[in-house]
Short mmCIF file of C-alpha atoms in Angstrom, two decimals:
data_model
loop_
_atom_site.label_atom_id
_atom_site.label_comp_id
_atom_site.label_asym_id
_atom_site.label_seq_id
_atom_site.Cartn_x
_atom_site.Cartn_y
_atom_site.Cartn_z
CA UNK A 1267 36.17 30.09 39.81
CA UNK A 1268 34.07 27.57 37.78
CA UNK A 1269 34.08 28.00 34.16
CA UNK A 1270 31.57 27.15 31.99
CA UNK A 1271 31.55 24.28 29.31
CA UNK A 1272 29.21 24.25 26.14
CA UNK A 1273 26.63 21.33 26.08
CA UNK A 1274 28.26 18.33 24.43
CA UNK A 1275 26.67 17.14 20.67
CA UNK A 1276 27.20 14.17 19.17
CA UNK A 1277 28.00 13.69 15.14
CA UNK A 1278 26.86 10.76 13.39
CA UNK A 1279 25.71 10.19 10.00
CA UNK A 1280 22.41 8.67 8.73
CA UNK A 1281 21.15 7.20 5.50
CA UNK A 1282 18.30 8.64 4.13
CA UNK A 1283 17.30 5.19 2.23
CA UNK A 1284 16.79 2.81 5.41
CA UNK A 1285 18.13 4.59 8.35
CA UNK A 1286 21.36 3.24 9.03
CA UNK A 1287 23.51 5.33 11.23
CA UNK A 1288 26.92 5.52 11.30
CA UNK A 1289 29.95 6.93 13.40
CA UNK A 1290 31.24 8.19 10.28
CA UNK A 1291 30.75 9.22 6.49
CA UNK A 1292 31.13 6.23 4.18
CA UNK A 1293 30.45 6.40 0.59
CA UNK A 1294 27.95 3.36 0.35
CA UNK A 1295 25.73 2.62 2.92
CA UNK A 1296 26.81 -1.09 4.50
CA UNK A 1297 22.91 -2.13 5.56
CA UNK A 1298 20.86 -1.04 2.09
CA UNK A 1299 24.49 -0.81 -0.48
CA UNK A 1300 22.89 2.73 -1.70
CA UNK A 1301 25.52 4.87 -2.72
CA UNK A 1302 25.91 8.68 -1.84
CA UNK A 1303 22.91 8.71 1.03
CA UNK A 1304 24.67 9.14 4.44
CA UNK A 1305 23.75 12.45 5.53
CA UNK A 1306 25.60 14.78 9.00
CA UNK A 1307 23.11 14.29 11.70
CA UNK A 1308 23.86 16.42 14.72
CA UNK A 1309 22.05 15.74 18.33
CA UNK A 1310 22.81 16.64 21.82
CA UNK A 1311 24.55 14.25 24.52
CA UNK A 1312 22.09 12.80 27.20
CA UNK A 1313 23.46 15.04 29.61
CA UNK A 1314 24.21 18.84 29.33
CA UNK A 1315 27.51 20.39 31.06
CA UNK A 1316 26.84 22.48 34.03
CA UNK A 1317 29.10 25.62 35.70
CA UNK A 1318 30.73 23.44 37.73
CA UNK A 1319 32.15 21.04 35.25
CA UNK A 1320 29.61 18.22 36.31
CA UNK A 1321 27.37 16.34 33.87
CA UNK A 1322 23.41 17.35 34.62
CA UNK A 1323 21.10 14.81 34.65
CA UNK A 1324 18.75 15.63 31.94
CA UNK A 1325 15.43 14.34 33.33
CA UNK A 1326 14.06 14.49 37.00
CA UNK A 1327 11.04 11.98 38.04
CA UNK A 1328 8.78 14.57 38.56
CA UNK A 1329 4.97 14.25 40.34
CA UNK A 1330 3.00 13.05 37.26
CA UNK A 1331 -0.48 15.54 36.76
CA UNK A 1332 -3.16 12.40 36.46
CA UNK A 1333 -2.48 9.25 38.11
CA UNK A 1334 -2.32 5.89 37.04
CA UNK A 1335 -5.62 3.77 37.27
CA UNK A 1336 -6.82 0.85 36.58
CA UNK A 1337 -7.40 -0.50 33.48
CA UNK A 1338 -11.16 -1.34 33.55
CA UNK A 1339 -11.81 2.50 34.59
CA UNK A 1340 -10.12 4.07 31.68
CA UNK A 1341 -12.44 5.22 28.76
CA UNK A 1342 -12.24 3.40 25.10
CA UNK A 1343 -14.29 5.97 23.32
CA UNK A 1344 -11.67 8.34 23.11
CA UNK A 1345 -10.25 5.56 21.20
CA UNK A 1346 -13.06 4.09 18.99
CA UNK A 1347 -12.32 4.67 14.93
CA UNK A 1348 -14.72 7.57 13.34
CA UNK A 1349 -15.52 7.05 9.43
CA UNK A 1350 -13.86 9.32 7.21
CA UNK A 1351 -16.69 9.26 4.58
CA UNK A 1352 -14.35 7.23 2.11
CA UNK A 1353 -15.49 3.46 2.61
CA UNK A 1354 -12.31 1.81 0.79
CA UNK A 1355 -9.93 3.81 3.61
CA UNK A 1356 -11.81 3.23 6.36
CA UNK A 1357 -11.93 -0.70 5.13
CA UNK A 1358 -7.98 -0.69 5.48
CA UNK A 1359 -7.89 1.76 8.69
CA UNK A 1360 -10.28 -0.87 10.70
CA UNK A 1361 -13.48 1.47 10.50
CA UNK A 1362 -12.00 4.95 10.14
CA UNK A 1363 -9.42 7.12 11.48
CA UNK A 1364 -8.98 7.41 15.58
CA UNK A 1365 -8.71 11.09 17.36
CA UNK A 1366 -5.50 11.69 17.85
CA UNK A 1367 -4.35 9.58 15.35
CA UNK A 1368 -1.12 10.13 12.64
CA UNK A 1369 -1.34 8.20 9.50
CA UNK A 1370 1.57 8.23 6.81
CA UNK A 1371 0.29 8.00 3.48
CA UNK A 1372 3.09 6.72 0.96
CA UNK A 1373 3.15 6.34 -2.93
CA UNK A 1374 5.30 6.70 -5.76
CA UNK A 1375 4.98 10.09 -7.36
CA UNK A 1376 1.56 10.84 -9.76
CA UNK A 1377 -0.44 7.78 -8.05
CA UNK A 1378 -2.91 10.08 -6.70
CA UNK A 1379 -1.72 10.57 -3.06
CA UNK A 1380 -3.08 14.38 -2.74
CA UNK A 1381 -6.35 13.50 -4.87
CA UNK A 1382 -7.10 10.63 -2.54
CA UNK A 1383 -5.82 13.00 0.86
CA UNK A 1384 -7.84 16.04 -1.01
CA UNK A 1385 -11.12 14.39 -1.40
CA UNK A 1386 -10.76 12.73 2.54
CA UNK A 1387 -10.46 16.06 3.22
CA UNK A 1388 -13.45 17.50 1.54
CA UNK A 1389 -15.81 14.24 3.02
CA UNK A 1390 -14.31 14.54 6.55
CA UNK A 1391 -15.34 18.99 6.60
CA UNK A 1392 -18.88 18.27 5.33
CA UNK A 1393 -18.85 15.71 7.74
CA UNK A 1394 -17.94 17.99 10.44
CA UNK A 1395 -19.67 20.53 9.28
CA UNK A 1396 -23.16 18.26 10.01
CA UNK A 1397 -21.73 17.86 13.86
CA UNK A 1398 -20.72 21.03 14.35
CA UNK A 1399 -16.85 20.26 15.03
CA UNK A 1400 -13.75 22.19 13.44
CA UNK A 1401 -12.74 22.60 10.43
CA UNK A 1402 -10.50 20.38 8.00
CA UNK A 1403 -6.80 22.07 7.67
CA UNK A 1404 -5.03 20.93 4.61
CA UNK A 1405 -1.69 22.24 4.28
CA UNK A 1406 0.49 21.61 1.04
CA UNK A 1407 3.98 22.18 0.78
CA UNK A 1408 4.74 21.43 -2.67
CA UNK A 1409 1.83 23.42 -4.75
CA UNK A 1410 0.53 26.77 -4.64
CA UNK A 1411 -2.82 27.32 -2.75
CA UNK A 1412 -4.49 28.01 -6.72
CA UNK A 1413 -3.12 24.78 -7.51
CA UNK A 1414 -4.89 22.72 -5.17
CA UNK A 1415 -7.96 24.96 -5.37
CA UNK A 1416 -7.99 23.69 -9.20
CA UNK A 1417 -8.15 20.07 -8.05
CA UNK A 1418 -10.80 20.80 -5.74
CA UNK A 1419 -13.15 22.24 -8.37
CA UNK A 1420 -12.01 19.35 -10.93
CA UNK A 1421 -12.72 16.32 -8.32
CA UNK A 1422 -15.44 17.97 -7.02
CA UNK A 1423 -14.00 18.04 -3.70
CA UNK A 1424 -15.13 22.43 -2.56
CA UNK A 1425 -16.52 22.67 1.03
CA UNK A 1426 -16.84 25.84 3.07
CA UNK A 1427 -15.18 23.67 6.32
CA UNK A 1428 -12.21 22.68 4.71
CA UNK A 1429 -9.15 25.63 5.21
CA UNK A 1430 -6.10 25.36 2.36
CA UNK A 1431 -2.63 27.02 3.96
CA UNK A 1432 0.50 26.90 1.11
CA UNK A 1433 3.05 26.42 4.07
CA UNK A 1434 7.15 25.08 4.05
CA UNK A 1435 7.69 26.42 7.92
CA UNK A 1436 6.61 24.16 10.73
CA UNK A 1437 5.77 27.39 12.71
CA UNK A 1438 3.79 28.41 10.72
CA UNK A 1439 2.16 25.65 10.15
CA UNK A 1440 1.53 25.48 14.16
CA UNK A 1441 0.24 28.29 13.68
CA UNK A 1442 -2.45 27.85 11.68
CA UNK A 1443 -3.73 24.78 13.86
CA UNK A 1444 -3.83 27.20 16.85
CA UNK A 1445 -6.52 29.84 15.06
CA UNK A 1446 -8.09 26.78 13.14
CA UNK A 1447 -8.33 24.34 15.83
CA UNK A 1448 -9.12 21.92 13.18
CA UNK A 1449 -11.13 18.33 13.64
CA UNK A 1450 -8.32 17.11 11.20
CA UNK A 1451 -5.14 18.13 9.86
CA UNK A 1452 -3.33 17.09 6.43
CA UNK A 1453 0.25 17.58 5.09
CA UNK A 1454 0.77 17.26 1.97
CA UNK A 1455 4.27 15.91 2.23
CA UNK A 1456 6.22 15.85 5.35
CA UNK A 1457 9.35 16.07 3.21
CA UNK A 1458 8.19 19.70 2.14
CA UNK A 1459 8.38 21.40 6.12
CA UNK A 1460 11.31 22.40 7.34
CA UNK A 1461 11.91 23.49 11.32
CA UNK A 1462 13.96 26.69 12.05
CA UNK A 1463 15.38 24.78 15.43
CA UNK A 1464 16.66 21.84 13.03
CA UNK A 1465 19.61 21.63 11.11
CA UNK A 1466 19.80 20.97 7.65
CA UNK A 1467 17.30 21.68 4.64
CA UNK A 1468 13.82 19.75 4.52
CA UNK A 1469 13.69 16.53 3.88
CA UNK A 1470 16.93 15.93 5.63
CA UNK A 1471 17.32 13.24 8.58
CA UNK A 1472 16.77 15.99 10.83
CA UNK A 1473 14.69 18.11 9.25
CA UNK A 1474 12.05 15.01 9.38
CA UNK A 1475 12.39 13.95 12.50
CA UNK A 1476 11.99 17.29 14.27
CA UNK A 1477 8.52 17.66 12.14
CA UNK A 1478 7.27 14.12 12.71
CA UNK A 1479 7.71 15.06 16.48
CA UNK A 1480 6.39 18.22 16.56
CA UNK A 1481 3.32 17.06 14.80
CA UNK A 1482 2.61 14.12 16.63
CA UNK A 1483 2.34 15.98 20.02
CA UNK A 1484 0.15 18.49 18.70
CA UNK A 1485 -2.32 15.41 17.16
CA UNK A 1486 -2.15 13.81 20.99
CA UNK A 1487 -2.39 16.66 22.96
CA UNK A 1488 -5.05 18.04 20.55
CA UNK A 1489 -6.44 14.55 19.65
CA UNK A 1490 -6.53 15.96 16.15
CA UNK A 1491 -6.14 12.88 13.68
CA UNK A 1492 -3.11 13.77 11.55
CA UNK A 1493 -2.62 12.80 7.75
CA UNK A 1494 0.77 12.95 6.36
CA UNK A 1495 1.99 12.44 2.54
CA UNK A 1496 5.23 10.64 2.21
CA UNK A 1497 7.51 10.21 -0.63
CA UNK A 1498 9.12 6.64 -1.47
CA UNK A 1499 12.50 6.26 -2.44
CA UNK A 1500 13.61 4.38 -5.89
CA UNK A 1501 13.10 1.19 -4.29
CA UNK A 1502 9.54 1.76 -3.31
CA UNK A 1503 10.86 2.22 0.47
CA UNK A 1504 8.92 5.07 2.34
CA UNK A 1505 12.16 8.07 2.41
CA UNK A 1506 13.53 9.66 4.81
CA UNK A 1507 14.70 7.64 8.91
CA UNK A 1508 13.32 4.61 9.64
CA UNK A 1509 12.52 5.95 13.02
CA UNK A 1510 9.58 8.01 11.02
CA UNK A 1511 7.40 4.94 10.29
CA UNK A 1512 8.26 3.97 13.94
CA UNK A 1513 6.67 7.20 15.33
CA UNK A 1514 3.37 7.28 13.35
CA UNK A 1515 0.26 5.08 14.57
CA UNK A 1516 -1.02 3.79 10.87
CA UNK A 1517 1.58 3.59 7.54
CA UNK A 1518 -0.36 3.40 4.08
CA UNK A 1519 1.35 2.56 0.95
CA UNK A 1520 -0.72 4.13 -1.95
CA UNK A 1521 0.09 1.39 -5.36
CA UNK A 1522 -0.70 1.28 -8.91
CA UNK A 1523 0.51 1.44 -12.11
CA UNK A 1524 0.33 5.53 -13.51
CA UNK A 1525 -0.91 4.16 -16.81
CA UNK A 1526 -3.99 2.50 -15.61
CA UNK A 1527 -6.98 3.26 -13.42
CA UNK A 1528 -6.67 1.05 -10.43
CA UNK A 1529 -4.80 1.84 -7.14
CA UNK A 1530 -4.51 -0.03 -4.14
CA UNK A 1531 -3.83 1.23 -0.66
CA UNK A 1532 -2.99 -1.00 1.65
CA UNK A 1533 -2.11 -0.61 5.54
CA UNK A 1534 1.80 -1.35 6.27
CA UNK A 1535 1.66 -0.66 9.93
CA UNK A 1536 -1.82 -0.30 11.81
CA UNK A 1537 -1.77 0.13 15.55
CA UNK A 1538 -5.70 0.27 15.38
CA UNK A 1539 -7.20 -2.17 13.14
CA UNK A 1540 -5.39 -5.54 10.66
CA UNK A 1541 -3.69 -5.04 8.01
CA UNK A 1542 -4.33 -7.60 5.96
CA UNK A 1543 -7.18 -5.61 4.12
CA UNK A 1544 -6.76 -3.62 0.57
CA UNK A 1545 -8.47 -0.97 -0.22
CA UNK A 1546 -9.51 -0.69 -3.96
CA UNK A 1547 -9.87 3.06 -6.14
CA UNK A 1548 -10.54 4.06 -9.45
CA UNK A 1549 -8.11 7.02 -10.53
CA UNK A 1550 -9.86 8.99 -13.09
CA UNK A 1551 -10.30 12.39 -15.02
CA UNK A 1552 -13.05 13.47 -12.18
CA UNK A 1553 -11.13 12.34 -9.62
CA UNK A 1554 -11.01 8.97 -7.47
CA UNK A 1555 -13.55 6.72 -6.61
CA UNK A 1556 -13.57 4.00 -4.02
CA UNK A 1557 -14.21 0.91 -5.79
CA UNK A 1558 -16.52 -1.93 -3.47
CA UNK A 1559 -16.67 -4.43 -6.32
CA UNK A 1560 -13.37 -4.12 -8.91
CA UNK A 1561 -14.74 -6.89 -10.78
CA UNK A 1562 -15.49 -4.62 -13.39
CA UNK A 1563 -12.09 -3.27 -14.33
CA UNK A 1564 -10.48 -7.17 -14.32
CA UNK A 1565 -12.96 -8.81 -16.02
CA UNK A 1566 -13.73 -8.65 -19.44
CA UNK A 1567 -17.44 -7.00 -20.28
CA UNK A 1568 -18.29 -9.94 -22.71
CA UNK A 1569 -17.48 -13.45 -21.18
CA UNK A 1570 -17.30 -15.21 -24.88
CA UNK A 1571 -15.69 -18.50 -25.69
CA UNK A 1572 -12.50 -17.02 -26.68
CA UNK A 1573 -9.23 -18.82 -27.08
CA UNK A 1574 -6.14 -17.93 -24.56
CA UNK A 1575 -8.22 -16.37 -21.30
CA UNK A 1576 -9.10 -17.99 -17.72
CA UNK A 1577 -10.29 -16.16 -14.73
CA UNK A 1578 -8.85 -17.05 -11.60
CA UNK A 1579 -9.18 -15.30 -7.98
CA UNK A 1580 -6.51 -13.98 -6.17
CA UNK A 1581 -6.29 -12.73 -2.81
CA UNK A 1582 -5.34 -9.13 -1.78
CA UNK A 1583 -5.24 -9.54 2.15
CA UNK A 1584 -8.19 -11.02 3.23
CA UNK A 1585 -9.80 -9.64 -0.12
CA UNK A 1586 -10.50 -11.71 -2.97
CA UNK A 1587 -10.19 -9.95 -6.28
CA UNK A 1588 -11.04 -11.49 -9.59
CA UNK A 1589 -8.70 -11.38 -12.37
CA UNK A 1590 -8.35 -12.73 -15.74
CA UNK A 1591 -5.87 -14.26 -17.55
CA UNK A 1592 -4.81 -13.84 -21.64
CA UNK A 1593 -2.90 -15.73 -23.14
CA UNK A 1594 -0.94 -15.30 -26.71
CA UNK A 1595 0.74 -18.13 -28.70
CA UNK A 1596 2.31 -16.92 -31.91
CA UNK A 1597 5.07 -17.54 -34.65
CA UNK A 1598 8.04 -16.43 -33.62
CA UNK A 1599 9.78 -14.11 -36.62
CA UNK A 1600 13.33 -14.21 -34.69
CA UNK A 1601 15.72 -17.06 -33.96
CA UNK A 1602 15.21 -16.80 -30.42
CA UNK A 1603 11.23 -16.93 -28.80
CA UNK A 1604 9.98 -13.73 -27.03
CA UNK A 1605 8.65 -13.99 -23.46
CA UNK A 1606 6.30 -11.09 -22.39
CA UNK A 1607 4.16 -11.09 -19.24
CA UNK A 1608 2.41 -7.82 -17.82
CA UNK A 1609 1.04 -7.70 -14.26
CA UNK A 1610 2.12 -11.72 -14.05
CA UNK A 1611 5.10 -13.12 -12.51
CA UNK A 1612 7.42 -13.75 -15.24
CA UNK A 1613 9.69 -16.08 -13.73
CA UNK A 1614 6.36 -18.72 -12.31
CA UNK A 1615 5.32 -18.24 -16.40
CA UNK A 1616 8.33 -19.12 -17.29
CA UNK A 1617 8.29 -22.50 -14.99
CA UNK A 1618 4.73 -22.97 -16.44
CA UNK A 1619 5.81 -22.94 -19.67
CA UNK A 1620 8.46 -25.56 -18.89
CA UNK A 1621 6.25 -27.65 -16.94
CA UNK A 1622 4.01 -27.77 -20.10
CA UNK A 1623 6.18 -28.47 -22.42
CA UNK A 1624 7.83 -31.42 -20.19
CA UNK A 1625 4.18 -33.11 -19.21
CA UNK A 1626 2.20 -31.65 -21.55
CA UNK A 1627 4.48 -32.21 -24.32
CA UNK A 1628 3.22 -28.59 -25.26
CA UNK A 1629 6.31 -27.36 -27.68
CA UNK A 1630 6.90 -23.58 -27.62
CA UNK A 1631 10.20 -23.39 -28.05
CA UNK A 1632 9.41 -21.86 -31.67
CA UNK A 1633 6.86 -19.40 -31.03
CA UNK A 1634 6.33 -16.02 -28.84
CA UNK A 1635 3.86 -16.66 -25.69
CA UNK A 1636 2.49 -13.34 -23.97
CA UNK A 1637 0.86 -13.44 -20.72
CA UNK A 1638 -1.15 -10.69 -19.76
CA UNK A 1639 -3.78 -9.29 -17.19
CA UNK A 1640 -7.22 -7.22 -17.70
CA UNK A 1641 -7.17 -3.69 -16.27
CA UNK A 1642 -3.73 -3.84 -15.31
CA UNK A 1643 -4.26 -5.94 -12.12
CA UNK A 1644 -1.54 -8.15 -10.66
CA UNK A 1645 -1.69 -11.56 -10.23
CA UNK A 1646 1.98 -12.64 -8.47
CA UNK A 1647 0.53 -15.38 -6.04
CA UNK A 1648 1.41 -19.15 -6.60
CA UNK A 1649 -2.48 -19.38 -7.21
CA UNK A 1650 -2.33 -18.57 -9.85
CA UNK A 1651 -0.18 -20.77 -11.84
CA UNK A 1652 -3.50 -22.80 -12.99
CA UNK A 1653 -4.96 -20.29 -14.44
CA UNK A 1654 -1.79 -19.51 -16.91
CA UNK A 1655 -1.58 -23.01 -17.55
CA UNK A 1656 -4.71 -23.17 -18.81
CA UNK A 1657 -4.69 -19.57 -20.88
CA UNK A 1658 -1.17 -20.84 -22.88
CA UNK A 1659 -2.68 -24.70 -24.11
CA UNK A 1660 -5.83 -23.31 -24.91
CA UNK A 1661 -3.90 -20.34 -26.95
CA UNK A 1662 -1.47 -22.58 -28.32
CA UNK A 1663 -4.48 -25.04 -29.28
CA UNK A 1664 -6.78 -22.45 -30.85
CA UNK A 1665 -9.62 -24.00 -28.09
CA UNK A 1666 -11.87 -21.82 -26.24
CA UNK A 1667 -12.10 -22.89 -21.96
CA UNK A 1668 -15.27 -23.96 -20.96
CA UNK A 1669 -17.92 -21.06 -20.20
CA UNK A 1670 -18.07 -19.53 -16.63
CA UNK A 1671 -15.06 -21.68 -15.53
CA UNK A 1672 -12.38 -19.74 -13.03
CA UNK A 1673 -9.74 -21.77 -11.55
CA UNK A 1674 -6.60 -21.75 -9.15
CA UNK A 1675 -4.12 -23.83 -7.74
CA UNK A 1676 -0.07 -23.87 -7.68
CA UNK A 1677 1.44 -25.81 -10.43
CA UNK A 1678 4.65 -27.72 -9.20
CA UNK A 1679 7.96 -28.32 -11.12
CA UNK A 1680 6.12 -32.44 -11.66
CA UNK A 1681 2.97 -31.07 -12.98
CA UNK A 1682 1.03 -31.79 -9.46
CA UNK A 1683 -1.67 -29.39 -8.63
CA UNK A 1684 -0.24 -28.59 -4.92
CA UNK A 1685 -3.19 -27.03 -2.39
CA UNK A 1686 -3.44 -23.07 -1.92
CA UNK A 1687 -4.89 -21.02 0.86
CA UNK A 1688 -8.33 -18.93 0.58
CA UNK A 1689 -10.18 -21.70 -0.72
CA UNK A 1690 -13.53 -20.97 0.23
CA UNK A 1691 -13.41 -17.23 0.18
CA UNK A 1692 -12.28 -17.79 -3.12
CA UNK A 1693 -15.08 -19.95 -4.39
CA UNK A 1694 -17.39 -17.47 -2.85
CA UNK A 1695 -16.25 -14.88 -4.89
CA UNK A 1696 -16.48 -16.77 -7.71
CA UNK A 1697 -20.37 -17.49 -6.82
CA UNK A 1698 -21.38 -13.90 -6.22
CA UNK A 1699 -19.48 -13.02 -9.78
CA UNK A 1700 -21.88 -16.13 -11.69
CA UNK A 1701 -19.04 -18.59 -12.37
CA UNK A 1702 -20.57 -21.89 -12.48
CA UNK A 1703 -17.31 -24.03 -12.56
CA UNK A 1704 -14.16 -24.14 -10.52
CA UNK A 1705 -10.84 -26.15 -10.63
CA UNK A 1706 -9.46 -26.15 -7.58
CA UNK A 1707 -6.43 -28.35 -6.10
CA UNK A 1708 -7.54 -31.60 -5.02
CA UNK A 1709 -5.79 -31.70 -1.88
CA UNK A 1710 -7.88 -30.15 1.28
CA UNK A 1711 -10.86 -30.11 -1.47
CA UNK A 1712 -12.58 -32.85 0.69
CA UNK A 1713 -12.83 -30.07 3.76
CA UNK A 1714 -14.53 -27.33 1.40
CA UNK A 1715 -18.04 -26.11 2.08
CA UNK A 1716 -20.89 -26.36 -0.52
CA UNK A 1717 -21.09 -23.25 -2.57
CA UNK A 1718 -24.22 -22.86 -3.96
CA UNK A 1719 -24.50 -22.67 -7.97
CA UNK A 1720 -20.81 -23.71 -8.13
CA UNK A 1721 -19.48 -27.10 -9.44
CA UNK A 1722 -15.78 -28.14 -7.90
CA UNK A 1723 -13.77 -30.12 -10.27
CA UNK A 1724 -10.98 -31.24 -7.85
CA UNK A 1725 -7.89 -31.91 -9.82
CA UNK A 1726 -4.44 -33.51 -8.78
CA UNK A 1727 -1.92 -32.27 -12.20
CA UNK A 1728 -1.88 -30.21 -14.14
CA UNK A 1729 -3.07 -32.26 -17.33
CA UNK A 1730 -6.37 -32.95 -15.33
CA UNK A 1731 -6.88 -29.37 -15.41
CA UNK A 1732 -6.77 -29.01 -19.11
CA UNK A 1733 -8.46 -31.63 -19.62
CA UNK A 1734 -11.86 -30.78 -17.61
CA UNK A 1735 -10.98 -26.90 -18.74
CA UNK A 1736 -10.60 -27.42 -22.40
CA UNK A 1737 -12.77 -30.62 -23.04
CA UNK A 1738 -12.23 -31.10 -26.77
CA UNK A 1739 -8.67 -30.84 -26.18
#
């Protein structure tokens, strides 16, 4: 007589920072060196054990229900991007969000991940509203339904087509998109829903992975575009298996600092569209508001000759975003100089500094130098390495830079001016913001384009720049 045998599972253990997996528990995590994140994931063998003792093949080919065809006779439109009503995320999306679509939305915590996903929400059910399609579902899993409902009124962001569910079940939350049939569906955070066929609590290895599954069938068999909130770990790293941002179609990171107003989303992963393109917003008391020109929050209002400030232009993707540069040269009250930069690479000032003071015979070895950025933007490219330059001699010379003057260029370690990419979108920017002068490297200047009410100064070092950018110098 044949007994029976229970299906075989398989033990292994995961780590919640980058998705390592392991036979076994270790205490540090070999692939990432975090300490304490291996967590028991439990799955089922490939095959399951049958009466007989035998191992069961667990898939059949089966007849498939629609054929294969050719490519030229399958339909794009089911595929073409629909605007969301937020310009800045449908810039980094490639045009808007695609039916059927699931797009993980990631950010530290406080950058304004539900107030951006809350007012999508409210744009995309007026929106459908207008056409006649579903509803908007947003579900939240780490407030109260009042609690959202409060942000709604405060942002502005109340529409009769959008439905709010407080829900930590994934049933339930199935649930609600079977009466709703919604047009588009938003979790605010994946980390919050927990399955009752999954082991372990939410959040967990498991826990995610059974959710991420079960709600990317629903958003391709339903072609309902999905928006999910994820949390990042301490390391800016999207939480939870690695496999998640595998499984999604689109993965946003959601940036700024909490104590100013700009954020940037950017696309990680983008199975529709590039991802070279930023998206810029302004995070305020009303809400947040898409920004189409952030010249405004890096620039200073008044453009005055003052001593210690340059504007260069940076690039964001394909996006060029103007910035500006302060500099601060003062008397040092210590034995040993302080060096302070804020949204600047401190490390490229520091080589700046040195390069100065070893061409430029600029001496700051007795004095405190700041570097610092307007509107808290950040300007980490190599590009920008002119434009400190410039700030520190004309802070440490008391000498105003010439008036509507922006330059860039990387400085080397022998004072050369070496060549930079984005030239010409650059310069454009530059144009369109009324700077009339621009120091750019001199090497590829001879292929650059004519911009109109812009005068290149190519320069080959560094002293060449100061000298055309602070003339009485």
């Amino acid at each position: 007589m044949a007994t029976t045998k229970t299906a075989k599972t398989r033990t292994s253990y995961v780590c919640t920072e980058c998705g390592w997996t392991s036979p076994k528990w270790l205490g540090q995590c070999r692939e990432c060196r975090a300490w304490g994140t291996l967590e028991e994931f439990v799955e089922a063998a490939s095959g399951s054990i049958g009466t007989s003792g035998r191992t069961v093949v667990a898939a059949l080919p089966t007849r498939p229900a629609v054929a294969a065809r050719p490519i030229a006779e399958v339909s794009a439109e089911e595929a073409r991007a629909r605007p969301t009503g937020v310009g800045e995320l449908d810039r980094v999306l490639g045009g808007g969000i695609v039916p059927g679509a699931v797009v993980l939305l990631a950010g530290e915590p406080g950058v304004g991940k539900s107030t951006l996903l809350l007012d999508v929400a409210a744009k995309a059910a007026a929106t459908s509203r207008e056409r006649g399609q579903g509803p908007v579902l947003y579900v939240t899993g780490e407030e109260s339904a009042s609690q959202v409902r409060l942000r709604a009124e405060r942002i502005g962001a109340i529409d009769p087509a959008l439905l709010l569910a407080a829900e930590t079940e994934l049933g339930d939350l199935l649930g609600h998109v079977e009466d709703a049939a919604p047009s588009l569906l938003v979790v605010d955070s994946i980390q919050t829903i927990a399955s009752a066929q999954a082991e372990g609590g939410a959040g967990g290895v498991t826990q995610v992975r059974a959710v991420a599954s079960a709600l990317i069938q629903v958003a391709k068999e339903r072609a309902i575009p999905v928006l999910l909130v994820g949390h990042v770990t301490k390391d800016g790293g999207i939480a939870g298996p690695r496999v998640l941002e595998h499984l999604v179609d689109v993965v946003c990171q959601f940036e700024g600092d909490r104590h100013a107003r700009l954020r940037l989303l950017r696309a990680v992963k983008n199975r529709y569209g590039p991802t070279d393109e930023v998206g810029c917003f302004d995070l305020g008391e009303r809400g947040i508001v898409g920004l189409a020109d952030p010249s405004g929050l890096f620039l200073s209002a008044a453009r005055s000759e003052v001593p210690g400030t340059c504007a260069t232009v940076t690039l964001e993707g394909r996006r060029p975003m103007p910035v500006e540069i302060q500099a601060l040269v003062a008397g040092s009250a210590v034995g040993s100089p302080r060096r302070t930069t804020s949204g600047v690479d401190h490390s490229r000032v520091a080589m700046a500094l040195a390069v100065l003071s070893a061409r430029l015979r600029l001496d700051t070895s007795a004095t405190d130098v700041y570097v610092s950025t307007v509107g808290g933007a950040r300007a980490v490219e190599p590009a920008t390495d002119l434009a400190v330059a410039i700030a520190v001699v004309s802070a440490a010379q008391n000498l105003p830079t010439s008036p509507g003057l922006v330059a860039f260029g990387e400085v080397g370690l022998t004072g050369e001016v070496r060549a930079t990419v984005g030239v010409q979108r650059r310069l454009a920017e530059a144009a369109r913001l009324g700077f009339d002068r621009a120091i750019v490297p001199l090497a590829g200047s001879e292929e650059l384009r004519p911009v109109a009410g812009v005068r290149v100064l190519p320069v080959a070092h560094v002293s060449e720049a100061v000298g055309a950018a602070l003339p009485r110098s």
